[in-house]
PDB file of C-alpha atoms and ligand atoms in Angstrom:
ATOM      1  CA  MET A   1      -3.644   8.263  -2.271  1.00 58.00           C
ATOM      2  CA  ASP A   2      -1.709   5.040  -1.615  1.00 84.00           C
ATOM      3  CA  ALA A   3      -1.664   3.430   1.828  1.00 88.00           C
ATOM      4  CA  LEU A   4       1.825   4.719   2.678  1.00 92.00           C
ATOM      5  CA  GLN A   5       0.729   8.299   1.947  1.00 92.00           C
ATOM      6  CA  SER A   6      -2.245   7.969   4.258  1.00 93.00           C
ATOM      7  CA  ILE A   7       0.001   7.463   7.316  1.00 97.00           C
ATOM      8  CA  ASP A   8       0.148  10.605   9.465  1.00 96.00           C
ATOM      9  CA  LYS A   9       3.919  11.119   9.790  1.00 96.00           C
ATOM     10  CA  SER A  10       3.454  13.391  12.785  1.00 96.00           C
ATOM     11  CA  ARG A  11       1.806  10.584  14.789  1.00 96.00           C
ATOM     12  CA  LEU A  12       4.055   7.627  14.083  1.00 97.00           C
ATOM     13  CA  PRO A  13       4.855   5.162  16.836  1.00 98.00           C
ATOM     14  CA  LYS A  14       8.555   5.632  17.595  1.00 98.00           C
ATOM     15  CA  HIS A  15       8.882   2.001  18.625  1.00 98.00           C
ATOM     16  CA  ILE A  16       7.053  -1.045  17.275  1.00 98.00           C
ATOM     17  CA  ALA A  17       7.418  -4.451  18.943  1.00 99.00           C
ATOM     18  CA  ILE A  18       6.372  -7.582  17.089  1.00 99.00           C
ATOM     19  CA  ILE A  19       5.624 -11.181  18.069  1.00 98.00           C
ATOM     20  CA  MET A  20       6.359 -13.005  14.812  1.00 98.00           C
ATOM     21  CA  ASP A  21       3.972 -15.928  15.134  1.00 98.00           C
ATOM     22  CA  GLY A  22       2.631 -18.498  12.690  1.00 98.00           C
ATOM     23  CA  ASN A  23       5.661 -19.716  10.730  1.00 98.00           C
ATOM     24  CA  GLY A  24       4.827 -23.323  11.598  1.00 97.00           C
ATOM     25  CA  ARG A  25       1.137 -23.065  10.684  1.00 98.00           C
ATOM     26  CA  TRP A  26       1.972 -21.211   7.468  1.00 98.00           C
ATOM     27  CA  ALA A  27       4.287 -24.081   6.446  1.00 98.00           C
ATOM     28  CA  LYS A  28       1.818 -26.805   7.490  1.00 97.00           C
ATOM     29  CA  GLU A  29      -0.920 -25.183   5.385  1.00 98.00           C
ATOM     30  CA  ARG A  30       1.415 -25.645   2.423  1.00 98.00           C
ATOM     31  CA  GLY A  31       2.297 -29.242   3.272  1.00 98.00           C
ATOM     32  CA  GLN A  32       5.829 -28.221   4.252  1.00 98.00           C
ATOM     33  CA  ASP A  33       7.749 -28.696   7.481  1.00 95.00           C
ATOM     34  CA  ARG A  34       7.992 -25.993  10.135  1.00 96.00           C
ATOM     35  CA  ILE A  35      11.587 -25.042   9.251  1.00 96.00           C
ATOM     36  CA  TYR A  36      10.446 -23.989   5.786  1.00 97.00           C
ATOM     37  CA  GLY A  37       8.072 -21.560   7.525  1.00 98.00           C
ATOM     38  CA  HIS A  38      10.950 -20.060   9.533  1.00 97.00           C
ATOM     39  CA  HIS A  39      12.977 -19.591   6.318  1.00 97.00           C
ATOM     40  CA  GLU A  40      10.047 -17.752   4.750  1.00 98.00           C
ATOM     41  CA  GLY A  41       9.704 -15.774   7.978  1.00 98.00           C
ATOM     42  CA  VAL A  42      13.169 -14.329   7.400  1.00 98.00           C
ATOM     43  CA  LYS A  43      11.873 -12.738   4.180  1.00 98.00           C
ATOM     44  CA  SER A  44       9.234 -10.936   6.234  1.00 98.00           C
ATOM     45  CA  VAL A  45      11.911  -9.793   8.699  1.00 98.00           C
ATOM     46  CA  ARG A  46      13.841  -8.244   5.791  1.00 98.00           C
ATOM     47  CA  ASP A  47      10.736  -6.610   4.351  1.00 98.00           C
ATOM     48  CA  ILE A  48       9.544  -5.194   7.699  1.00 98.00           C
ATOM     49  CA  VAL A  49      12.987  -3.774   8.618  1.00 98.00           C
ATOM     50  CA  ASN A  50      13.127  -2.010   5.238  1.00 98.00           C
ATOM     51  CA  ALA A  51       9.528  -0.826   5.600  1.00 98.00           C
ATOM     52  CA  CYS A  52      10.293   0.666   9.027  1.00 98.00           C
ATOM     53  CA  GLY A  53      13.181   2.606   7.453  1.00 98.00           C
ATOM     54  CA  GLU A  54      10.944   3.863   4.679  1.00 97.00           C
ATOM     55  CA  ILE A  55       8.066   4.837   6.982  1.00 98.00           C
ATOM     56  CA  GLY A  56      10.325   6.436   9.608  1.00 98.00           C
ATOM     57  CA  ILE A  57      10.002   4.068  12.576  1.00 98.00           C
ATOM     58  CA  ASP A  58      12.998   4.534  14.900  1.00 98.00           C
ATOM     59  CA  TYR A  59      12.876   1.282  16.891  1.00 98.00           C
ATOM     60  CA  LEU A  60      11.736  -2.204  15.904  1.00 99.00           C
ATOM     61  CA  THR A  61      11.877  -5.073  18.400  1.00 99.00           C
ATOM     62  CA  LEU A  62      11.367  -8.598  17.070  1.00 98.00           C
ATOM     63  CA  TYR A  63      10.665 -11.589  19.318  1.00 98.00           C
ATOM     64  CA  ALA A  64      12.904 -14.030  17.457  1.00 98.00           C
ATOM     65  CA  PHE A  65      13.363 -16.719  20.135  1.00 98.00           C
ATOM     66  CA  SER A  66      11.782 -16.911  23.574  1.00 97.00           C
ATOM     67  CA  THR A  67      13.121 -18.615  26.687  1.00 97.00           C
ATOM     68  CA  GLU A  68      10.235 -21.077  26.288  1.00 95.00           C
ATOM     69  CA  ASN A  69      11.279 -21.849  22.681  1.00 97.00           C
ATOM     70  CA  TRP A  70      14.212 -23.883  24.092  1.00 98.00           C
ATOM     71  CA  ASN A  71      11.578 -26.546  24.864  1.00 97.00           C
ATOM     72  CA  ARG A  72      10.866 -27.166  21.157  1.00 96.00           C
ATOM     73  CA  PRO A  73      12.223 -30.321  19.473  1.00 95.00           C
ATOM     74  CA  LYS A  74      16.022 -30.172  19.281  1.00 96.00           C
ATOM     75  CA  ALA A  75      15.985 -30.323  15.479  1.00 95.00           C
ATOM     76  CA  GLU A  76      13.842 -27.186  15.306  1.00 95.00           C
ATOM     77  CA  VAL A  77      15.949 -25.320  17.887  1.00 97.00           C
ATOM     78  CA  ASP A  78      19.137 -26.233  15.993  1.00 97.00           C
ATOM     79  CA  ALA A  79      17.586 -25.159  12.700  1.00 97.00           C
ATOM     80  CA  LEU A  80      16.531 -21.799  14.177  1.00 98.00           C
ATOM     81  CA  MET A  81      20.038 -21.157  15.559  1.00 98.00           C
ATOM     82  CA  GLU A  82      21.570 -22.054  12.203  1.00 98.00           C
ATOM     83  CA  LEU A  83      19.070 -19.825  10.425  1.00 98.00           C
ATOM     84  CA  LEU A  84      19.972 -16.940  12.720  1.00 98.00           C
ATOM     85  CA  VAL A  85      23.698 -17.322  12.024  1.00 98.00           C
ATOM     86  CA  ASN A  86      23.227 -17.700   8.259  1.00 98.00           C
ATOM     87  CA  THR A  87      20.805 -14.785   8.101  1.00 98.00           C
ATOM     88  CA  LEU A  88      23.168 -12.490   9.993  1.00 98.00           C
ATOM     89  CA  ARG A  89      26.056 -13.462   7.706  1.00 98.00           C
ATOM     90  CA  LYS A  90      23.985 -12.962   4.590  1.00 98.00           C
ATOM     91  CA  GLU A  91      22.162  -9.791   5.558  1.00 97.00           C
ATOM     92  CA  ILE A  92      24.693  -7.803   7.568  1.00 98.00           C
ATOM     93  CA  ASP A  93      26.153  -5.860   4.609  1.00 98.00           C
ATOM     94  CA  GLU A  94      22.681  -4.836   3.440  1.00 98.00           C
ATOM     95  CA  LEU A  95      21.590  -3.916   6.977  1.00 98.00           C
ATOM     96  CA  HIS A  96      24.740  -1.800   7.371  1.00 98.00           C
ATOM     97  CA  LYS A  97      24.241  -0.159   3.979  1.00 98.00           C
ATOM     98  CA  ASN A  98      20.675   0.673   5.028  1.00 98.00           C
ATOM     99  CA  ASN A  99      22.007   2.379   8.175  1.00 98.00           C
ATOM    100  CA  VAL A 100      20.317  -0.162  10.511  1.00 98.00           C
ATOM    101  CA  LYS A 101      21.738  -0.342  14.041  1.00 98.00           C
ATOM    102  CA  MET A 102      21.555  -3.807  15.609  1.00 98.00           C
ATOM    103  CA  HIS A 103      20.850  -4.534  19.264  1.00 98.00           C
ATOM    104  CA  VAL A 104      20.139  -7.747  21.132  1.00 98.00           C
ATOM    105  CA  ILE A 105      18.173  -8.356  24.339  1.00 98.00           C
ATOM    106  CA  GLY A 106      17.868 -11.631  26.220  1.00 98.00           C
ATOM    107  CA  ASP A 107      19.977 -14.254  27.931  1.00 98.00           C
ATOM    108  CA  LEU A 108      22.725 -14.252  25.333  1.00 96.00           C
ATOM    109  CA  GLU A 109      24.961 -16.521  27.372  1.00 97.00           C
ATOM    110  CA  SER A 110      22.491 -19.353  26.831  1.00 97.00           C
ATOM    111  CA  MET A 111      22.884 -19.044  23.053  1.00 98.00           C
ATOM    112  CA  PRO A 112      25.410 -21.173  21.109  1.00 98.00           C
ATOM    113  CA  THR A 113      28.854 -19.519  20.942  1.00 98.00           C
ATOM    114  CA  ILE A 114      28.643 -19.087  17.173  1.00 98.00           C
ATOM    115  CA  CYS A 115      25.371 -17.122  17.539  1.00 98.00           C
ATOM    116  CA  GLN A 116      26.924 -14.911  20.208  1.00 98.00           C
ATOM    117  CA  LYS A 117      29.906 -14.260  17.922  1.00 98.00           C
ATOM    118  CA  GLU A 118      27.779 -13.319  14.894  1.00 98.00           C
ATOM    119  CA  LEU A 119      25.487 -11.142  16.995  1.00 98.00           C
ATOM    120  CA  ASN A 120      28.411  -9.303  18.583  1.00 98.00           C
ATOM    121  CA  GLU A 121      29.985  -8.744  15.166  1.00 98.00           C
ATOM    122  CA  ALA A 122      26.699  -7.437  13.760  1.00 98.00           C
ATOM    123  CA  LYS A 123      26.395  -5.025  16.683  1.00 98.00           C
ATOM    124  CA  GLU A 124      30.011  -3.843  16.243  1.00 98.00           C
ATOM    125  CA  ILE A 125      29.653  -3.305  12.494  1.00 98.00           C
ATOM    126  CA  THR A 126      26.471  -1.256  12.863  1.00 98.00           C
ATOM    127  CA  VAL A 127      27.293   0.563  16.104  1.00 98.00           C
ATOM    128  CA  ASN A 128      27.555   4.020  14.510  1.00 98.00           C
ATOM    129  CA  ASN A 129      24.480   3.710  12.289  1.00 98.00           C
ATOM    130  CA  THR A 130      21.677   6.193  12.782  1.00 98.00           C
ATOM    131  CA  GLY A 131      18.704   4.584  10.993  1.00 98.00           C
ATOM    132  CA  VAL A 132      16.255   1.995  12.317  1.00 98.00           C
ATOM    133  CA  ASN A 133      17.296   0.440  15.640  1.00 98.00           C
ATOM    134  CA  LEU A 134      16.650  -3.268  15.139  1.00 98.00           C
ATOM    135  CA  ILE A 135      16.379  -5.037  18.487  1.00 98.00           C
ATOM    136  CA  LEU A 136      16.368  -8.838  18.382  1.00 98.00           C
ATOM    137  CA  ALA A 137      14.862 -10.493  21.445  1.00 98.00           C
ATOM    138  CA  LEU A 138      16.685 -13.808  21.707  1.00 98.00           C
ATOM    139  CA  SER A 139      16.441 -16.342  24.500  1.00 98.00           C
ATOM    140  CA  TYR A 140      14.293 -13.603  25.976  1.00 98.00           C
ATOM    141  CA  SER A 141      11.413 -13.642  28.390  1.00 98.00           C
ATOM    142  CA  SER A 142      10.061 -10.692  30.284  1.00 98.00           C
ATOM    143  CA  ARG A 143       9.903 -12.496  33.625  1.00 98.00           C
ATOM    144  CA  TRP A 144      13.573 -13.458  33.228  1.00 98.00           C
ATOM    145  CA  GLU A 145      14.439  -9.833  32.445  1.00 98.00           C
ATOM    146  CA  ILE A 146      12.466  -8.459  35.423  1.00 98.00           C
ATOM    147  CA  ILE A 147      14.056 -10.976  37.790  1.00 98.00           C
ATOM    148  CA  GLU A 148      17.550 -10.108  36.476  1.00 98.00           C
ATOM    149  CA  ALA A 149      16.840  -6.405  36.975  1.00 98.00           C
ATOM    150  CA  THR A 150      15.589  -7.073  40.505  1.00 98.00           C
ATOM    151  CA  LYS A 151      18.704  -9.094  41.337  1.00 98.00           C
ATOM    152  CA  ASN A 152      20.953  -6.278  40.096  1.00 98.00           C
ATOM    153  CA  ILE A 153      19.083  -3.703  42.149  1.00 98.00           C
ATOM    154  CA  ALA A 154      19.102  -5.940  45.241  1.00 98.00           C
ATOM    155  CA  LYS A 155      22.864  -6.367  44.854  1.00 98.00           C
ATOM    156  CA  LYS A 156      23.337  -2.588  44.806  1.00 98.00           C
ATOM    157  CA  VAL A 157      21.213  -2.275  47.932  1.00 98.00           C
ATOM    158  CA  SER A 158      23.220  -4.945  49.731  1.00 98.00           C
ATOM    159  CA  GLU A 159      26.479  -3.247  48.673  1.00 98.00           C
ATOM    160  CA  GLY A 160      25.121   0.051  49.998  1.00 97.00           C
ATOM    161  CA  THR A 161      25.286   1.810  46.577  1.00 97.00           C
ATOM    162  CA  ILE A 162      21.574   2.659  46.783  1.00 97.00           C
ATOM    163  CA  ILE A 163      18.923   2.651  49.508  1.00 98.00           C
ATOM    164  CA  PRO A 164      15.504   0.937  48.969  1.00 98.00           C
ATOM    165  CA  ASP A 165      13.691   4.301  48.938  1.00 97.00           C
ATOM    166  CA  GLU A 166      15.648   5.300  45.841  1.00 98.00           C
ATOM    167  CA  ILE A 167      14.017   2.486  43.840  1.00 98.00           C
ATOM    168  CA  ASP A 168      11.514   4.140  41.532  1.00 98.00           C
ATOM    169  CA  GLU A 169      10.281   3.620  37.974  1.00 97.00           C
ATOM    170  CA  GLU A 170      13.273   5.402  36.460  1.00 98.00           C
ATOM    171  CA  LEU A 171      15.818   3.361  38.396  1.00 98.00           C
ATOM    172  CA  PHE A 172      14.000   0.135  37.568  1.00 98.00           C
ATOM    173  CA  ARG A 173      13.884   1.020  33.864  1.00 98.00           C
ATOM    174  CA  LYS A 174      17.637   1.547  33.872  1.00 98.00           C
ATOM    175  CA  ALA A 175      18.109  -1.997  35.165  1.00 98.00           C
ATOM    176  CA  LEU A 176      16.142  -3.532  32.274  1.00 98.00           C
ATOM    177  CA  SER A 177      17.817  -4.767  29.085  1.00 98.00           C
ATOM    178  CA  THR A 178      15.776  -2.181  27.161  1.00 98.00           C
ATOM    179  CA  SER A 179      17.169   0.789  29.117  1.00 98.00           C
ATOM    180  CA  ASP A 180      18.479   2.403  25.898  1.00 97.00           C
ATOM    181  CA  PHE A 181      15.099   2.338  24.125  1.00 98.00           C
ATOM    182  CA  PRO A 182      11.768   4.116  24.583  1.00 98.00           C
ATOM    183  CA  ASP A 183       8.733   1.942  25.390  1.00 98.00           C
ATOM    184  CA  PRO A 184       6.945   0.511  22.333  1.00 98.00           C
ATOM    185  CA  GLU A 185       3.731   2.382  21.560  1.00 98.00           C
ATOM    186  CA  LEU A 186       2.501  -0.401  19.290  1.00 98.00           C
ATOM    187  CA  MET A 187       2.760  -4.171  19.770  1.00 98.00           C
ATOM    188  CA  ILE A 188       1.791  -6.394  16.862  1.00 98.00           C
ATOM    189  CA  ARG A 189       1.193 -10.139  17.083  1.00 98.00           C
ATOM    190  CA  THR A 190       0.590 -12.124  13.951  1.00 98.00           C
ATOM    191  CA  SER A 191      -1.283 -15.391  13.409  1.00 98.00           C
ATOM    192  CA  GLY A 192      -4.403 -14.969  15.496  1.00 98.00           C
ATOM    193  CA  GLU A 193      -3.265 -15.579  19.079  1.00 97.00           C
ATOM    194  CA  THR A 194      -4.230 -12.775  21.444  1.00 98.00           C
ATOM    195  CA  ARG A 195      -1.585 -13.180  24.153  1.00 97.00           C
ATOM    196  CA  ILE A 196       1.533 -11.232  25.114  1.00 97.00           C
ATOM    197  CA  SER A 197       3.479 -14.447  25.882  1.00 97.00           C
ATOM    198  CA  ASN A 198       6.060 -13.119  28.324  1.00 98.00           C
ATOM    199  CA  TYR A 199       7.108 -10.272  26.006  1.00 98.00           C
ATOM    200  CA  LEU A 200       8.165  -6.832  27.303  1.00 98.00           C
ATOM    201  CA  LEU A 201       5.599  -6.929  30.126  1.00 98.00           C
ATOM    202  CA  PHE A 202       6.960  -3.809  31.872  1.00 98.00           C
ATOM    203  CA  GLN A 203       7.562  -1.875  28.647  1.00 98.00           C
ATOM    204  CA  LEU A 204       4.165  -2.583  27.067  1.00 98.00           C
ATOM    205  CA  ALA A 205       2.204  -1.088  29.985  1.00 97.00           C
ATOM    206  CA  TYR A 206       0.604   1.586  27.756  1.00 96.00           C
ATOM    207  CA  ALA A 207       1.196   0.097  24.308  1.00 97.00           C
ATOM    208  CA  GLU A 208      -1.619  -0.296  21.818  1.00 98.00           C
ATOM    209  CA  LEU A 209      -2.019  -3.994  21.021  1.00 98.00           C
ATOM    210  CA  TYR A 210      -2.748  -5.089  17.468  1.00 98.00           C
ATOM    211  CA  PHE A 211      -3.588  -8.684  16.616  1.00 98.00           C
ATOM    212  CA  THR A 212      -3.928  -9.972  13.081  1.00 98.00           C
ATOM    213  CA  ASN A 213      -4.781 -13.414  11.687  1.00 98.00           C
ATOM    214  CA  VAL A 214      -2.064 -13.067   9.043  1.00 98.00           C
ATOM    215  CA  HIS A 215       0.778 -15.570   9.593  1.00 98.00           C
ATOM    216  CA  TRP A 216       4.238 -14.028   9.934  1.00 98.00           C
ATOM    217  CA  PRO A 217       5.547 -15.133   6.481  1.00 98.00           C
ATOM    218  CA  ASP A 218       2.641 -13.205   4.913  1.00 98.00           C
ATOM    219  CA  PHE A 219       3.140 -10.106   7.065  1.00 98.00           C
ATOM    220  CA  ARG A 220       4.800  -7.540   4.825  1.00 98.00           C
ATOM    221  CA  MET A 221       4.808  -3.767   4.314  1.00 98.00           C
ATOM    222  CA  PRO A 222       1.073  -3.461   3.392  1.00 98.00           C
ATOM    223  CA  GLN A 223       0.117  -5.323   6.579  1.00 98.00           C
ATOM    224  CA  LEU A 224       2.475  -3.144   8.634  1.00 98.00           C
ATOM    225  CA  ILE A 225       0.914  -0.003   7.168  1.00 98.00           C
ATOM    226  CA  GLU A 226      -2.548  -1.363   8.047  1.00 98.00           C
ATOM    227  CA  ALA A 227      -1.414  -1.876  11.660  1.00 98.00           C
ATOM    228  CA  ILE A 228       0.004   1.665  11.859  1.00 98.00           C
ATOM    229  CA  LEU A 229      -3.181   3.150  10.382  1.00 97.00           C
ATOM    230  CA  ASN A 230      -5.222   1.218  12.944  1.00 97.00           C
ATOM    231  CA  TYR A 231      -2.920   2.547  15.715  1.00 97.00           C
ATOM    232  CA  GLN A 232      -3.403   6.097  14.459  1.00 96.00           C
ATOM    233  CA  GLN A 233      -7.179   5.788  14.796  1.00 94.00           C
ATOM    234  CA  ARG A 234      -6.908   5.032  18.504  1.00 92.00           C
ATOM    235  CA  GLU A 235      -7.102   7.564  21.304  1.00 77.00           C
ATOM    236  CA  ARG A 236      -4.225   7.099  23.733  1.00 74.00           C
ATOM    237  CA  ARG A 237      -5.471   8.337  27.112  1.00 73.00           C
ATOM    238  CA  PHE A 238      -2.817   7.197  29.632  1.00 77.00           C
ATOM    239  CA  GLY A 239      -5.474   7.126  32.380  1.00 79.00           C
ATOM    240  CA  LYS A 240      -6.912  10.562  31.510  1.00 79.00           C
ATOM    241  CA  THR A 241     -10.436  11.242  30.225  1.00 80.00           C
ATOM    242  CA  SER A 242     -11.290  11.575  26.563  1.00 76.00           C
ATOM    243  CA  GLU A 243     -12.232  15.266  27.148  1.00 79.00           C
ATOM    244  CA  GLN A 244      -8.830  16.024  28.664  1.00 76.00           C
ATOM    245  CA  ILE A 245      -7.058  14.460  25.680  1.00 74.00           C
ATOM    246  CA  GLN A 246      -9.191  16.275  23.097  1.00 75.00           C
ATOM    247  CA  LYS A 247      -8.731  19.649  24.868  1.00 73.00           C
ATOM    248  CA  HIS A 248      -4.964  19.097  24.949  1.00 66.00           C
ATOM    249  CA  ASN A 249      -4.899  18.237  21.226  1.00 62.00           C
ATOM    250  CA  LYS A 250      -6.876  21.344  20.168  1.00 59.00           C
ATOM    251  CA  PRO A 251      -4.765  23.935  18.389  1.00 53.00           C
ATOM    252  CA  ALA A 252      -4.166  27.045  20.574  1.00 48.00           C
TER     253      ALA A 252
HETATM  254  C1  LIG B   1       6.939 -18.284  15.623  1.00 83.47           C
HETATM  255  O1  LIG B   1       6.312 -19.153  14.727  1.00 83.47           O
HETATM  256  C2  LIG B   1       8.285 -17.955  15.206  1.00 83.47           C
HETATM  257  C3  LIG B   1       9.423 -18.255  15.896  1.00 83.47           C
HETATM  258  C4  LIG B   1       9.451 -18.990  17.160  1.00 83.47           C
HETATM  259  C5  LIG B   1      10.736 -17.895  15.392  1.00 83.47           C
HETATM  260  C6  LIG B   1      10.808 -16.624  14.619  1.00 83.47           C
HETATM  261  C7  LIG B   1      11.981 -16.712  13.753  1.00 83.47           C
HETATM  262  C8  LIG B   1      12.088 -16.206  12.501  1.00 83.47           C
HETATM  263  C9  LIG B   1      11.068 -15.375  11.849  1.00 83.47           C
HETATM  264  C10 LIG B   1      13.274 -16.485  11.706  1.00 83.47           C
HETATM  265  C11 LIG B   1      14.580 -16.109  12.312  1.00 83.47           C
HETATM  266  C12 LIG B   1      14.658 -14.695  12.711  1.00 83.47           C
HETATM  267  C13 LIG B   1      15.719 -13.894  12.514  1.00 83.47           C
HETATM  268  C14 LIG B   1      15.707 -12.548  13.137  1.00 83.47           C
HETATM  269  C15 LIG B   1      16.836 -14.276  11.685  1.00 83.47           C
HETATM  270  P1  LIG B   1       5.860 -20.558  15.278  1.00 83.47           P
HETATM  271  O2  LIG B   1       6.925 -21.542  14.981  1.00 83.47           O
HETATM  272  O3  LIG B   1       5.538 -20.449  16.731  1.00 83.47           O
HETATM  273  O4  LIG B   1       4.586 -20.824  14.431  1.00 83.47           O
HETATM  274  P2  LIG B   1       3.299 -21.663  14.888  1.00 83.47           P
HETATM  275  O5  LIG B   1       2.699 -20.930  16.067  1.00 83.47           O
HETATM  276  O6  LIG B   1       2.421 -21.617  13.689  1.00 83.47           O
HETATM  277  O7  LIG B   1       3.759 -23.020  15.255  1.00 83.47           O
END
């Protein structure tokens, strides 16, 4: 039985979130500059989006550029923005043909106008697609998102649209940029760091975390399958006891 066959299709995570780390180190190990690593990283993005379609994952969120990434050397930031634009232009037909629906979360207004234009076009072109929902987190940080949501809720309170007692988990969720998506059940970070780095802090409350030493440019379908198989071996208890979970899972 090959690895793909050994995935239990009835227990797939609906939503996988990934921190694509290690492009720079991957390039350095090969005596190349960091930008080369980002270019190779795009190949992994392509492979993982296709793999999600093949496996049957409904939502894939990729941390493509964090708020903190603006602090990198200007040449690297410019190269990443250019890479984003070129990748969207090059890949959009294939993404559309593969029924991928594009979404973006983050502080889009801080992105260069050309990026905003390409991203909006990609979203428009794929708006009616029904396959993998590909969510790019760009100029994104979770603290930024939570503060924005809080500001929006506070504004509604001050306008009298809602009263403070109405603020509950559901209302707060609706104010987040991820309001259209279910929470990720699996979060993968490549390249050996074991941090969440300001990524989907509210949404990952019950996610299974998977860390691998593989650098992002080497993370392809076999590595994704390994992560899913690892996820499927875990018992998700949501605060309950192991006995309660096992009783619930027993066939009637
Ligand atoms: C982390 O590696 C990667 C990034 C900050 C950017 C990720 C971008 C891509 C994979 C390419 C563009 C993406 C799209 C969707 C077109 P790092 O630079 O932090 O690596 P290091 O930790 O080894 O330095």
